[in-house]
Amino acid sequence: MAFNINDFLNAESKKCVKSDWKPVKVSVRKLRPAPDRMNFYHVGDKEITELARSIELVGLQQYPVVRPLEGTDEYEVIAGHKRRLAFLRLLEEGKSEYGMIPCKVEKPDRIRNELVLIFTNSTQRERTDYEKMREIKRVRELLDEYRKTHKLTGRRQNIIAGILGTNKTKEGTLDNIDRHLIEPFKEAMSAYLTEDEIHTLYSLIMRCKERAGRNGQA
């Protein structure tokens, strides 16, 4: 049976239901963002302000998911980075009642937690192609680690496309661009290139690869 992200997350959710977990109030200043390799999504100032106003009006509708940082009294955010920033914004405005934020504290299962972070962002926000490219690369690395201790059946490309809610063609296109384009050009994709231009870029890369292969055989 092939790996299924929904089955994987549902199994973990059932454990939470059985454990009858309760939110834990944590100082928002003791929440740390995930490292850049895990949390590579851009959050605009307007988004943070709008979320802060929404929290003021209707309260926090979904708890951030965090994990304890070993040897400290701090926590790393797995899901809920915008909520953390919105609470910090409210504090900066002098609203001290937002100093504590209720959180769901997860066990330190790094691979699962990173997959949850990426899966959550892929279903709840618009991402640039550059962000999708980084998602693909990171999910591949996580699946390689997961495979060391768990059975993982099915083609990796299909698994990655399933986790990110995309199709194999799109995943293959972005993967090839990531492999053959230098970093500054990758970052420029998110700001300057349309999807059609990205496909044109992909075609040029594949044409160069083909010519390089022919020259190598000559």
Coordinates of C-alpha atoms in Angstrom, one line a residue, residues 2-215:
A2 CA 1.4 3.4 -1.0
F3 CA 2.3 6.1 1.5
N4 CA -0.7 8.4 2.2
I5 CA -0.2 11.7 3.9
N6 CA -3.8 11.9 5.0
D7 CA -3.7 8.4 6.6
F8 CA -0.4 9.4 8.2
L9 CA -1.8 12.6 9.7
N10 CA -5.1 11.1 10.6
A11 CA -3.3 8.3 12.6
E12 CA -1.4 11.0 14.5
S13 CA -4.6 13.0 15.1
K14 CA -6.3 9.9 16.6
K15 CA -3.5 9.6 19.1
C16 CA -4.2 13.2 20.1
V17 CA -7.9 12.5 20.6
K18 CA -7.1 9.5 22.8
S19 CA -4.6 11.4 24.8
D20 CA -7.3 14.1 25.6
W21 CA -4.8 16.9 25.2
K22 CA -5.4 20.4 26.4
P23 CA -3.9 23.7 25.2
V24 CA -0.9 25.0 27.2
K25 CA -0.5 28.8 27.6
V26 CA 3.0 29.9 26.6
S27 CA 4.7 33.3 26.6
V28 CA 4.6 34.5 23.0
R29 CA 8.2 35.8 23.6
K30 CA 9.3 32.2 24.3
L31 CA 8.1 30.9 20.9
R32 CA 10.9 30.6 18.3
P33 CA 10.4 30.3 14.6
A34 CA 11.4 27.1 12.9
P35 CA 14.8 27.2 11.1
D36 CA 14.9 28.7 7.6
R37 CA 15.4 25.3 6.0
M38 CA 12.0 24.3 7.5
N39 CA 10.1 27.6 7.4
F40 CA 10.8 29.2 4.1
Y41 CA 7.5 31.0 3.5
H42 CA 7.2 34.8 3.1
V43 CA 4.8 36.5 5.4
G44 CA 3.8 40.1 4.5
D45 CA 3.3 42.9 7.0
K46 CA -0.3 43.4 5.8
E47 CA -1.1 39.7 6.5
I48 CA 0.2 40.0 10.1
T49 CA -1.8 43.2 10.7
E50 CA -5.0 41.7 9.3
L51 CA -4.6 38.6 11.4
A52 CA -3.9 40.8 14.5
R53 CA -7.1 42.7 14.0
S54 CA -9.0 39.4 13.5
I55 CA -7.7 38.0 16.7
E56 CA -8.7 41.2 18.5
L57 CA -12.3 40.9 17.1
V58 CA -13.0 37.1 17.4
G59 CA -10.1 35.7 19.3
L60 CA -7.6 33.0 18.4
Q61 CA -9.5 30.5 16.2
Q62 CA -6.7 27.9 15.9
Y63 CA -4.0 27.0 18.3
P64 CA -0.3 27.2 17.1
V65 CA 1.4 23.8 17.2
V66 CA 4.8 23.9 19.0
R67 CA 7.4 21.5 20.3
P68 CA 9.7 22.0 23.4
L69 CA 13.3 23.0 22.7
E70 CA 15.5 20.7 24.6
G71 CA 17.4 22.2 27.6
T72 CA 15.3 25.4 27.5
D73 CA 11.9 26.7 28.6
E74 CA 11.2 27.8 25.0
Y75 CA 9.3 26.2 22.1
E76 CA 9.7 26.0 18.4
V77 CA 6.7 26.8 16.2
I78 CA 5.7 23.9 13.9
A79 CA 2.5 25.5 12.6
G80 CA 1.2 28.9 13.4
H81 CA 4.0 31.3 12.5
K82 CA 1.6 34.1 11.4
R83 CA -0.3 33.7 14.7
R84 CA 2.9 34.1 16.6
L85 CA 3.8 37.3 14.7
A86 CA 0.3 38.6 15.1
F87 CA 0.5 38.2 18.9
L88 CA 3.9 39.9 18.9
R89 CA 2.3 42.8 16.8
L90 CA -0.4 43.2 19.4
L91 CA 2.2 43.3 22.2
E92 CA 4.1 45.9 20.4
E93 CA 0.9 48.0 20.3
G94 CA 0.9 47.9 24.1
K95 CA -1.8 45.2 24.5
S96 CA -0.2 43.2 27.3
E97 CA -3.2 40.8 27.5
Y98 CA -1.7 39.1 24.4
G99 CA 1.5 38.1 26.2
M100 CA 0.4 34.5 26.6
I101 CA -0.8 32.3 23.7
P102 CA -2.5 28.9 24.1
C103 CA -0.7 26.3 22.1
K104 CA -0.8 22.6 21.3
V105 CA 2.5 21.1 22.4
E106 CA 3.7 18.2 20.3
K107 CA 6.1 15.4 21.1
P108 CA 9.6 16.1 19.5
D109 CA 9.1 13.9 16.3
R110 CA 11.1 16.0 13.9
I111 CA 10.3 14.4 10.6
R112 CA 6.5 14.3 11.3
N113 CA 6.5 17.8 12.6
E114 CA 8.2 19.2 9.5
L115 CA 5.9 17.3 7.2
V116 CA 3.0 18.7 9.2
L117 CA 4.4 22.3 8.8
I118 CA 4.8 21.9 5.0
F119 CA 1.5 20.1 4.5
T120 CA -0.3 22.8 6.5
N121 CA 1.2 25.6 4.5
S122 CA 0.5 23.9 1.2
T123 CA -3.2 23.7 2.0
Q124 CA -3.8 27.0 3.8
R125 CA -1.9 29.6 1.8
E126 CA -0.9 30.7 -1.7
R127 CA 2.8 29.8 -2.3
T128 CA 5.2 31.1 -4.9
D129 CA 6.8 28.7 -7.3
Y130 CA 10.1 29.3 -5.4
E131 CA 8.4 28.3 -2.2
K132 CA 7.0 25.2 -3.9
M133 CA 10.5 24.4 -5.2
R134 CA 11.9 24.5 -1.7
E135 CA 9.0 22.4 -0.4
I136 CA 9.8 19.7 -2.9
K137 CA 13.4 19.6 -2.0
R138 CA 12.7 19.5 1.7
V139 CA 10.0 16.8 1.5
R140 CA 12.3 14.6 -0.5
E141 CA 15.0 14.9 2.2
L142 CA 12.4 14.1 4.9
L143 CA 11.1 11.1 3.0
D144 CA 14.6 9.8 2.6
E145 CA 15.0 10.0 6.4
Y146 CA 11.6 8.5 7.0
R147 CA 12.5 5.6 4.8
K148 CA 15.3 4.6 7.1
T149 CA 13.0 3.5 9.8
H150 CA 9.6 3.1 8.1
K151 CA 8.3 1.2 5.1
L152 CA 7.5 3.7 2.3
T153 CA 5.9 2.2 -0.8
G154 CA 5.1 3.9 -4.1
R155 CA 7.0 6.3 -6.4
R156 CA 8.6 9.1 -4.5
Q157 CA 7.4 11.6 -7.1
N158 CA 3.8 10.6 -6.6
I159 CA 4.2 10.8 -2.8
I160 CA 5.7 14.3 -3.0
A161 CA 3.0 15.5 -5.3
G162 CA 0.4 14.0 -2.9
I163 CA 1.8 15.7 0.1
L164 CA 2.0 19.1 -1.6
G165 CA -1.3 18.9 -3.4
T166 CA 0.2 19.3 -6.9
N167 CA 0.6 17.1 -10.0
K168 CA 3.6 15.1 -11.1
T169 CA 4.2 17.4 -14.1
K170 CA 4.4 20.5 -12.0
E171 CA 6.5 18.8 -9.4
G172 CA 8.9 17.5 -12.1
T173 CA 9.2 20.9 -13.7
L174 CA 10.1 22.7 -10.5
D175 CA 12.4 19.9 -9.4
N176 CA 14.4 20.2 -12.7
I177 CA 14.6 24.0 -12.4
D178 CA 15.8 23.6 -8.8
R179 CA 18.6 21.2 -9.9
H180 CA 19.9 23.3 -12.7
L181 CA 19.3 26.9 -11.8
I182 CA 21.6 29.0 -9.5
E183 CA 20.1 30.3 -6.3
P184 CA 19.8 34.1 -7.2
F185 CA 17.7 33.1 -10.3
K186 CA 15.5 30.8 -8.2
E187 CA 14.7 33.6 -5.8
A188 CA 13.9 35.9 -8.7
M189 CA 11.3 33.4 -9.9
S190 CA 9.0 34.3 -7.1
A191 CA 9.1 38.1 -7.8
Y192 CA 9.4 38.4 -11.6
L193 CA 8.4 35.3 -13.5
T194 CA 4.9 34.2 -14.5
E195 CA 4.1 30.5 -14.7
D196 CA 4.3 30.5 -18.5
E197 CA 7.8 32.1 -18.2
I198 CA 8.8 29.4 -15.7
H199 CA 7.8 26.7 -18.2
T200 CA 9.8 28.5 -20.9
L201 CA 12.8 28.5 -18.6
Y202 CA 12.3 24.8 -17.9
S203 CA 12.3 24.1 -21.7
L204 CA 15.6 26.1 -22.1
I205 CA 17.2 24.2 -19.3
M206 CA 16.2 20.8 -20.8
R207 CA 17.4 21.9 -24.2
C208 CA 20.8 22.9 -22.8
K209 CA 21.1 19.6 -21.0
E210 CA 20.3 17.8 -24.2
R211 CA 23.0 19.8 -26.2
A212 CA 25.5 19.3 -23.4
G213 CA 24.9 15.5 -23.6
R214 CA 25.4 15.4 -27.3
N215 CA 28.6 17.5 -27.1

